[in-house]
Amino acid sequence: MSKRQLAMVMDLNKCIGCQTCTVACKTQWTNRNGREYMYWNNVETYPGTGYPKNWMELGGGFDAAGDLQAGVVPNIEADYGVPWDYNHDELQFGEQLKPNVDPTWGPNWDEDEGTGNFPSDNYFFYIPRICNHCTNPGCLSACPRDAIFKRDQDGVVLVDLDRCQGYRYCIAGCPYKKIYFNPKISKSEKCILCFPRVEKGLPPACAQQCVGRIRFVGFLDDEEGQVYKLVHKYKVALPLRSDYGTQPNVYYVPPTEAPPKFDAEGRVIEGSNRVPIEELEKLFGKEVHQAMKTLREEKEKRKKTGESELMDILIAYQHSEMFRLDQDYYQSIAKKQGLSLAPIDNRYMQGKNTENKYKFKVVEYE
C-alpha cells in the first residue's frame, strides 16, 4: 500500500474525441523502439470494440473472492493491428497515396460509428483510457518475477525492466489491457503517468494538452483538491469497470446530457435519453444513478442561484487549477533521502533497457 495515491478524473461530458491527448502521449513515449503499436493513452468510441479489440472480453482482474482471473494476451497483429505509414515522399513523382502495409486493424478503427437507428435514437460517446494505476493491480499480482510495483510515494504503477522477463502474465492479468509487450526488447511496458513531469510539478502530457479541459490530476487525500471533491465529496467521478476488483485510480464523470429520441413521426420523446442507462451501469456501476442525479441537481442549482462549487470545478475556468501535484511533497521526500536530484524512481531508472532511451531532465535542489 502506497502512502498517497495520485489519481486522475476525466469529465466525459467535455471530451470531443480530438485525440490531442493521444498524440501528446504518443510523441512523448511510444513512437519508437518497439512501442509503435502501443497507445498508453487512447480515446475510444463507446459502444465500440476499443483497443485492443474487445478488451472487455479478454479476462483478467479479480473475482468476488479476490482470486486472480484468467486472461488472454491479445495478438499484436489481429487485436492491436500493425502500424502503417504512407508514401508521402513519392507523391511528388506522381505515385498514388497508399499505405506501406495492408491495414487490417488499429486504434479507433470504428471511431464515431456508434449504435442505434439514425436519426431517431443513435448515440455514442468517447472514453479516453490510460493505465488506471490501480490500488490492487492485476498486472502486479500476475507477475511471477515481482517486476511490477507501486511507488510508495504516489501509487504510480511501474515496470522494473531489469526484472521483467517478458512472460506477459501481466497483460493477461490486467482486465483493462493497458500494459503492452515490447517485441523489440522482450519486456512489458506501460503508462508511467508521466512521473518525471509530475515530480517537477507538471501534469502528465495527456492532461496538459487536453483542449477540452476534461482531466483533473491530484492526490486522493488532498481535501482541497478537485480530484478529492469530485471523487469523495460529490461522488460524481466513478471508476471504470470497478467490478474487475482492481480498485482503479482513474475516475470518470459519466455523460449526463444527450439529445432526446424521436418517435416514428419525428417528434421529440420527452424525458428520453439516447445513452442507455444500462450501458452506463455496465461501465460505472449502480453508483452512476446517484452521480447523474447530483450532476443534474447541481446544474439546476447553478441556473437558479448562480452558485455551485461542483459546476465551477467542472467548468474549469483556469486550466492550471485542474492540477494539484504538490511538488513540495516530492521535494520533501528527496531531502529526507538526502538526494540532490528529483526523486525519480531508482528501480525504474536502473532498467538496462531504459538506458539512453529516456532523456529525463532533472533539476538540482538549491
C-alpha positions as MATLAB code, in Angstrom:
seq = 'MSKRQLAMVMDLNKCIGCQTCTVACKTQWTNRNGREYMYWNNVETYPGTGYPKNWMELGGGFDAAGDLQAGVVPNIEADYGVPWDYNHDELQFGEQLKPNVDPTWGPNWDEDEGTGNFPSDNYFFYIPRICNHCTNPGCLSACPRDAIFKRDQDGVVLVDLDRCQGYRYCIAGCPYKKIYFNPKISKSEKCILCFPRVEKGLPPACAQQCVGRIRFVGFLDDEEGQVYKLVHKYKVALPLRSDYGTQPNVYYVPPTEAPPKFDAEGRVIEGSNRVPIEELEKLFGKEVHQAMKTLREEKEKRKKTGESELMDILIAYQHSEMFRLDQDYYQSIAKKQGLSLAPIDNRYMQGKNTENKYKFKVVEYE';
ca = [
       0.000    0.000    0.000;
       1.444    3.348   -1.050;
       1.430    6.312    1.358;
      -0.537    8.505   -1.036;
      -2.350    7.916   -4.313;
      -2.120   10.132   -7.346;
      -5.334    9.998   -9.371;
      -6.962   11.406  -12.489;
     -10.581   12.391  -13.157;
     -11.918   12.693  -16.709;
     -15.193   14.502  -17.439;
     -16.778   12.595  -20.338;
     -19.292   15.393  -20.920;
     -16.456   17.533  -22.252;
     -14.445   15.013  -24.295;
     -14.678   15.830  -28.011;
     -12.578   12.884  -29.190;
      -9.921   15.088  -30.773;
      -7.114   12.670  -29.801;
      -4.807   15.514  -28.791;
      -4.081   13.596  -25.586;
      -3.260   10.523  -27.647;
      -0.793   12.444  -29.802;
       0.780   14.100  -26.749;
       1.419   10.706  -25.165;
       2.445    9.046  -28.419;
       5.080   11.604  -29.306;
       6.402   11.659  -25.756;
       6.697    7.931  -25.073;
       5.656    5.367  -27.703;
       6.573    6.368  -31.237;
       9.744    4.251  -31.453;
      11.794    1.270  -30.248;
       9.138   -1.424  -30.449;
       6.405    0.720  -28.932;
       4.880    1.816  -32.219;
       1.670   -0.178  -31.721;
       1.293    0.861  -28.088;
      -1.181    3.532  -27.037;
      -0.605    4.255  -23.368;
      -3.378    6.826  -23.861;
      -6.133    6.365  -26.413;
      -9.667    7.699  -26.850;
     -12.249    5.079  -27.753;
     -15.722    5.461  -29.164;
     -18.331    3.765  -26.975;
     -20.032    1.492  -27.821;
     -17.199    0.079  -29.876;
     -14.594   -2.637  -29.855;
     -11.889   -0.486  -28.264;
      -8.147   -1.048  -28.231;
      -7.091   -3.803  -28.168;
     -10.104   -5.269  -29.923;
     -12.867   -6.297  -27.468;
     -10.640   -5.660  -24.437;
     -13.545   -6.021  -22.000;
     -13.922   -9.655  -23.031;
     -10.289  -10.679  -22.571;
     -10.346  -11.530  -18.871;
      -8.024  -10.631  -16.020;
      -8.770   -8.807  -12.787;
     -10.184  -10.464   -9.654;
     -13.335  -12.383   -8.818;
     -15.564  -11.683   -5.804;
     -13.346  -13.891   -3.612;
     -10.286  -11.884   -4.557;
      -8.752  -14.549   -6.763;
      -6.968  -13.509   -9.936;
      -8.961  -14.328  -13.058;
      -7.512  -15.980  -16.134;
      -6.954  -13.615  -19.016;
      -5.922  -13.523  -22.652;
      -2.840  -11.899  -24.159;
      -4.061  -10.035  -27.261;
      -2.410  -10.839  -30.575;
      -0.450   -7.835  -31.808;
      -1.418   -8.210  -35.467;
      -5.044   -9.304  -35.020;
      -6.100   -7.403  -31.897;
      -3.943   -4.268  -31.989;
      -3.127   -4.045  -35.688;
       0.233   -3.464  -37.342;
       1.078    0.280  -37.511;
       1.393    1.631  -41.019;
       2.676    4.729  -42.762;
       2.013    6.346  -46.131;
       4.309    7.030  -49.101;
       4.150   10.812  -48.824;
       7.649   11.244  -50.315;
       6.575    9.505  -53.528;
       3.554   11.707  -54.204;
       5.723   14.344  -55.903;
       6.636   11.743  -58.532;
       3.017   11.040  -59.382;
       2.541    7.979  -57.192;
      -0.842    7.329  -55.627;
      -1.116    7.659  -51.853;
      -1.004    4.196  -50.318;
      -0.055    2.534  -47.005;
       3.171    0.558  -46.681;
       1.251   -2.470  -45.326;
      -2.299   -3.693  -45.785;
      -4.156   -2.232  -42.770;
      -6.353   -4.777  -41.019;
      -6.980   -3.185  -37.624;
      -5.806   -0.309  -35.479;
      -6.763    2.148  -32.761;
     -10.071    3.890  -33.449;
     -10.805    1.573  -36.342;
     -14.510    2.026  -35.524;
     -14.295    5.651  -34.398;
     -17.594    7.575  -34.335;
     -19.653    4.568  -35.519;
     -21.999    4.431  -32.537;
     -25.147    2.328  -32.455;
     -28.922    2.761  -32.790;
     -31.145    3.953  -35.626;
     -30.193    7.220  -37.250;
     -31.644    9.777  -36.717;
     -34.170    8.633  -34.120;
     -32.086    7.117  -31.310;
     -28.449    6.584  -32.350;
     -25.673    7.542  -29.939;
     -22.026    7.273  -28.995;
     -19.625    8.983  -26.625;
     -15.886    8.991  -26.067;
     -13.877    7.258  -23.348;
     -10.196    8.205  -23.017;
      -8.238    5.369  -21.417;
      -4.867    5.152  -19.702;
      -3.462    2.717  -17.146;
      -5.623    3.026  -14.021;
      -2.654    2.777  -11.633;
      -4.868    0.507   -9.567;
      -4.619    0.112   -5.812;
      -4.800   -3.660   -6.380;
      -3.238   -4.070   -9.829;
      -3.992   -7.260  -11.710;
      -0.728   -6.888  -13.631;
       1.271   -6.774  -10.399;
      -0.451   -9.823   -8.939;
       0.057  -11.815  -12.129;
       3.789  -11.151  -12.449;
       5.871  -14.122  -11.192;
       9.045  -12.006  -11.289;
       7.992   -9.207   -8.910;
       8.827   -6.870  -11.752;
       5.779   -4.639  -11.346;
       5.445   -2.369   -8.345;
       3.539    0.617   -6.975;
       5.621    3.606   -5.999;
       5.396    4.203   -2.284;
       5.223    7.973   -2.644;
       2.281    8.252   -5.064;
       0.987    4.817   -6.060;
       2.115    5.062   -9.684;
       2.444    1.533  -11.116;
       5.729    0.879  -12.933;
       7.636   -1.996  -14.528;
      11.132   -2.860  -13.319;
      12.680   -3.625  -16.696;
      15.667   -5.384  -15.150;
      13.414   -7.976  -13.532;
      10.901   -8.296  -16.379;
      11.487  -11.405  -18.487;
       8.682  -10.779  -20.952;
       6.427  -13.614  -19.746;
       3.314  -11.445  -20.422;
       1.303  -12.777  -17.463;
       0.829   -9.120  -16.552;
      -1.012   -8.480  -19.802;
      -3.338  -11.401  -19.153;
      -3.890  -10.231  -15.567;
      -4.774   -6.644  -16.458;
      -8.520   -6.506  -17.237;
      -8.070   -3.126  -18.959;
      -5.269   -4.440  -21.217;
      -3.261   -1.307  -20.599;
       0.109   -2.986  -20.330;
       1.897   -3.949  -23.529;
       4.622   -6.302  -24.728;
       7.577   -4.700  -26.476;
       8.744   -7.311  -29.012;
      11.968   -5.439  -29.667;
      13.293   -5.812  -26.115;
      11.005   -8.659  -24.898;
       9.749   -6.608  -21.947;
       6.385   -5.312  -20.800;
       5.842   -1.562  -20.796;
       3.026    0.752  -19.793;
       1.866    4.246  -18.911;
       4.089    5.761  -16.221;
       1.664    8.646  -15.508;
       4.473   10.933  -16.698;
       6.029   10.716  -13.225;
       9.187   12.604  -14.275;
       6.917   15.546  -15.159;
       4.741   15.157  -12.059;
       7.768   15.259   -9.770;
       8.571   18.678  -11.211;
       5.042   19.951  -10.678;
       3.968   19.414  -14.280;
       0.817   17.445  -15.214;
       1.001   14.325  -17.393;
       1.340   15.178  -21.089;
      -2.160   13.891  -21.901;
      -3.696   16.196  -19.287;
      -1.549   19.181  -20.154;
      -2.524   19.044  -23.843;
      -6.244   18.310  -23.372;
      -8.054   21.051  -25.285;
     -11.418   20.106  -23.777;
     -10.099   20.541  -20.215;
     -11.581   17.222  -19.171;
      -8.696   15.956  -16.999;
      -8.071   16.739  -13.339;
      -4.945   15.393  -11.653;
      -4.192   15.364   -7.945;
      -3.863   13.303   -4.785;
      -6.897   11.494   -3.443;
      -6.162   12.655    0.115;
      -5.921   16.348   -0.808;
      -9.257   17.545    0.562;
      -8.902   20.948   -1.080;
      -8.177   19.423   -4.481;
     -10.675   18.975   -7.294;
      -9.947   15.257   -7.563;
     -10.897   14.686   -3.910;
     -14.041   16.774   -4.254;
     -15.206   15.047   -7.446;
     -14.469   11.541   -6.154;
     -15.205   11.725   -2.424;
     -17.171   14.896   -1.647;
     -19.670   14.971   -4.513;
     -19.160   11.353   -5.634;
     -19.753   12.212   -9.298;
     -16.470   10.696  -10.535;
     -16.568    6.906  -10.754;
     -14.030    4.199  -11.641;
     -14.349    2.297  -14.908;
     -15.453   -1.322  -14.500;
     -14.901   -1.446  -10.749;
     -16.318   -4.985  -10.915;
     -12.880   -6.112  -12.102;
     -11.745   -5.742   -8.489;
      -8.516   -3.833   -9.109;
      -9.609   -0.539   -7.456;
      -8.758    1.810  -10.331;
      -7.462    5.306   -9.594;
      -8.648    6.885  -12.832;
     -12.215    8.151  -12.468;
     -14.859    9.343  -14.911;
     -17.674   11.861  -14.686;
     -20.357    9.977  -16.702;
     -22.067   11.561  -19.703;
     -25.316   13.069  -18.457;
     -26.610   15.031  -21.381;
     -27.548   13.614  -24.791;
     -30.125   14.570  -27.437;
     -33.646   13.152  -26.893;
     -35.028   10.326  -29.015;
     -37.550   10.916  -31.793;
     -40.683    8.856  -32.403;
     -41.789    7.436  -35.774;
     -43.358   10.805  -36.608;
     -40.124   12.643  -35.918;
     -41.416   14.175  -32.682;
     -39.275   14.510  -29.573;
     -39.935   11.851  -26.913;
     -39.984   13.924  -23.749;
     -37.720   12.696  -20.964;
     -35.862   10.289  -23.229;
     -32.084    9.929  -23.305;
     -30.169    8.331  -26.125;
     -27.420    6.892  -23.916;
     -28.969    3.758  -22.315;
     -28.608    3.833  -18.533;
     -27.829    0.113  -18.548;
     -24.716    0.829  -20.620;
     -23.578    3.421  -18.083;
     -24.281    0.948  -15.269;
     -22.118   -1.616  -17.037;
     -19.239    0.861  -17.198;
     -19.556    2.697  -13.880;
     -21.740    0.545  -11.627;
     -25.028    1.353   -9.912;
     -23.435    4.452   -8.368;
     -23.907    6.105  -11.743;
     -27.566    6.805  -10.886;
     -26.721    8.968   -7.862;
     -23.834   10.613   -9.700;
     -26.089   11.681  -12.564;
     -28.757   12.870  -10.113;
     -26.202   15.012   -8.280;
     -24.865   16.460  -11.528;
     -28.337   17.451  -12.720;
     -29.303   18.901   -9.352;
     -26.148   20.999   -9.172;
     -26.657   22.150  -12.749;
     -30.182   23.280  -11.901;
     -28.957   24.929   -8.706;
     -26.420   26.858  -10.713;
     -29.137   28.029  -13.092;
     -31.354   29.258  -10.251;
     -28.805   30.698   -7.832;
     -25.717   31.253   -9.943;
     -23.737   29.222   -7.435;
     -22.435   25.663   -7.430;
     -18.944   24.631   -6.386;
     -19.324   21.404   -8.351;
     -20.248   23.187  -11.592;
     -17.393   25.664  -11.087;
     -14.951   22.778  -10.739;
     -16.241   21.006  -13.852;
     -16.233   24.182  -15.944;
     -12.516   24.519  -15.149;
     -12.089   28.227  -15.746;
      -8.314   28.042  -15.349;
      -6.521   25.076  -16.886;
      -3.648   25.307  -14.407;
      -6.062   24.945  -11.491;
      -7.020   21.455  -12.693;
      -3.689   20.100  -11.459;
      -2.632   19.944   -7.780;
       0.580   17.973   -7.939;
       2.202   19.051   -4.666;
       5.760   19.448   -5.856;
       6.791   20.354   -2.305;
       5.764   16.835   -1.318;
       8.188   15.276   -3.808;
      10.932   17.685   -2.812;
      10.478   16.825    0.866;
      10.906   13.138    0.010;
      14.110   13.875   -1.842;
      15.509   15.923    1.019;
      14.664   13.246    3.593;
      16.528   10.723    1.459;
      19.470   13.068    1.079;
      19.023   13.232   -2.655;
      20.215   16.186   -4.644;
      18.091   15.279   -7.659;
      14.400   14.874   -8.216;
      13.289   11.531   -6.695;
      12.943    9.702   -9.982;
      12.314    6.092   -9.109;
      15.566    4.128   -8.856;
      14.138    0.727   -9.800;
      12.665    2.114  -12.987;
      15.712    4.117  -13.991;
      18.122    1.246  -13.341;
      16.430   -0.869  -16.007;
      19.153   -1.617  -18.509;
      16.785   -1.295  -21.429;
      15.827    2.218  -20.474;
      19.425    3.360  -20.717;
      19.974    6.047  -23.347;
      16.322    5.905  -24.362;
      14.701    8.092  -21.734;
      16.290   11.504  -21.528;
      14.745   12.871  -18.361;
      15.955   16.338  -17.484;
      16.499   16.526  -13.748;
      16.752   19.593  -11.576;
      19.085   20.003   -8.626;
      17.585   21.372   -5.460;
      19.066   24.584   -4.144;
];
